[in-house]
Amino acid sequence: MSLKIQTYVSLLEHLSQAPCSAQDLAELTGLHIETTREFLKEMKKRKLAHIAQWDLRLNQRIKLPMYQLGDGNDTPKPKRIPNALAVKRWKE
């Protein structure tokens, strides 16, 4: 992965302001989502970022990790909700 310095600064700036998902960072910086995923994976591997929370989208069926700068403990991934409950929430 080869990014310009301005891009690294932008990624770090967004991560320092609030927890971000790879999708959020892709939208904020204009990078491809796979690039932001690779960046976050490398940051986590080097203990420069951690999963601060999980963003539950689409009636809590899709769980996106939200990364934050710093070597912290990852927030555990929420448990899967039963299909019947997901359908009920979707209908509401």
XYZ file of C-alpha atoms in Angstrom:
92
model
C 0.000 0.000 0.000
C 1.519 3.268 -1.084
C -0.255 6.443 -0.022
C 0.719 10.094 -0.089
C 1.647 11.755 3.180
C -1.443 13.976 2.981
C -3.602 10.856 2.811
C -1.963 9.356 5.920
C -2.479 12.631 7.763
C -6.130 12.703 6.713
C -6.698 9.112 7.869
C -5.052 9.786 11.223
C -6.922 13.058 11.636
C -10.292 11.341 11.177
C -9.345 8.489 13.516
C -8.242 10.958 16.196
C -11.581 12.798 16.137
C -13.941 9.847 16.593
C -14.082 6.084 16.046
C -14.368 5.296 12.311
C -15.132 2.227 10.244
C -13.260 1.382 7.067
C -16.366 2.470 5.158
C -16.424 5.834 6.964
C -12.755 6.452 6.197
C -13.250 5.517 2.546
C -16.091 8.030 2.242
C -14.202 10.775 4.106
C -10.924 10.412 2.192
C -12.042 9.200 -1.226
C -9.908 6.061 -0.916
C -11.119 2.631 -1.957
C -12.628 0.709 0.949
C -10.102 -2.120 0.550
C -7.302 0.416 1.013
C -8.831 1.715 4.235
C -9.408 -1.860 5.470
C -5.761 -2.695 4.784
C -4.651 0.497 6.542
C -6.764 -0.276 9.636
C -5.611 -3.900 9.690
C -1.978 -2.771 9.669
C -2.631 -0.147 12.357
C -4.276 -2.792 14.547
C -1.467 -5.278 13.916
C 1.082 -2.699 15.078
C -1.110 -1.838 18.095
C -1.625 1.733 16.922
C -5.416 1.365 16.747
C -8.072 -0.858 18.284
C -11.782 -1.625 17.880
C -13.447 0.906 20.159
C -17.029 -0.068 19.351
C -19.256 -1.815 16.833
C -21.673 0.025 14.565
C -24.847 -1.981 14.207
C -26.522 -1.257 10.892
C -29.478 -2.673 9.034
C -31.549 -3.638 12.097
C -28.431 -4.756 13.923
C -27.598 -7.456 11.366
C -24.445 -5.853 9.985
C -21.715 -5.215 12.526
C -18.964 -2.823 11.463
C -15.868 -2.434 13.630
C -15.198 1.185 14.576
C -11.491 1.869 15.051
C -9.859 4.390 17.339
C -6.237 5.410 17.692
C -4.282 3.879 20.542
C -3.358 0.485 21.910
C -6.514 -0.443 23.761
C -8.509 -3.587 24.282
C -10.853 -4.467 21.435
C -14.539 -4.253 22.247
C -16.006 -7.759 21.807
C -18.150 -8.310 18.727
C -21.882 -8.328 19.576
C -23.641 -11.656 19.380
C -25.766 -12.499 16.384
C -29.473 -11.837 16.825
C -31.974 -14.521 15.796
C -33.493 -14.227 12.320
C -37.029 -13.958 13.718
C -36.068 -10.929 15.791
C -34.296 -9.311 12.842
C -37.383 -9.764 10.644
C -39.595 -8.329 13.377
C -37.375 -5.242 13.691
C -37.262 -4.832 9.921
C -41.078 -4.896 9.713
C -41.334 -2.246 12.423
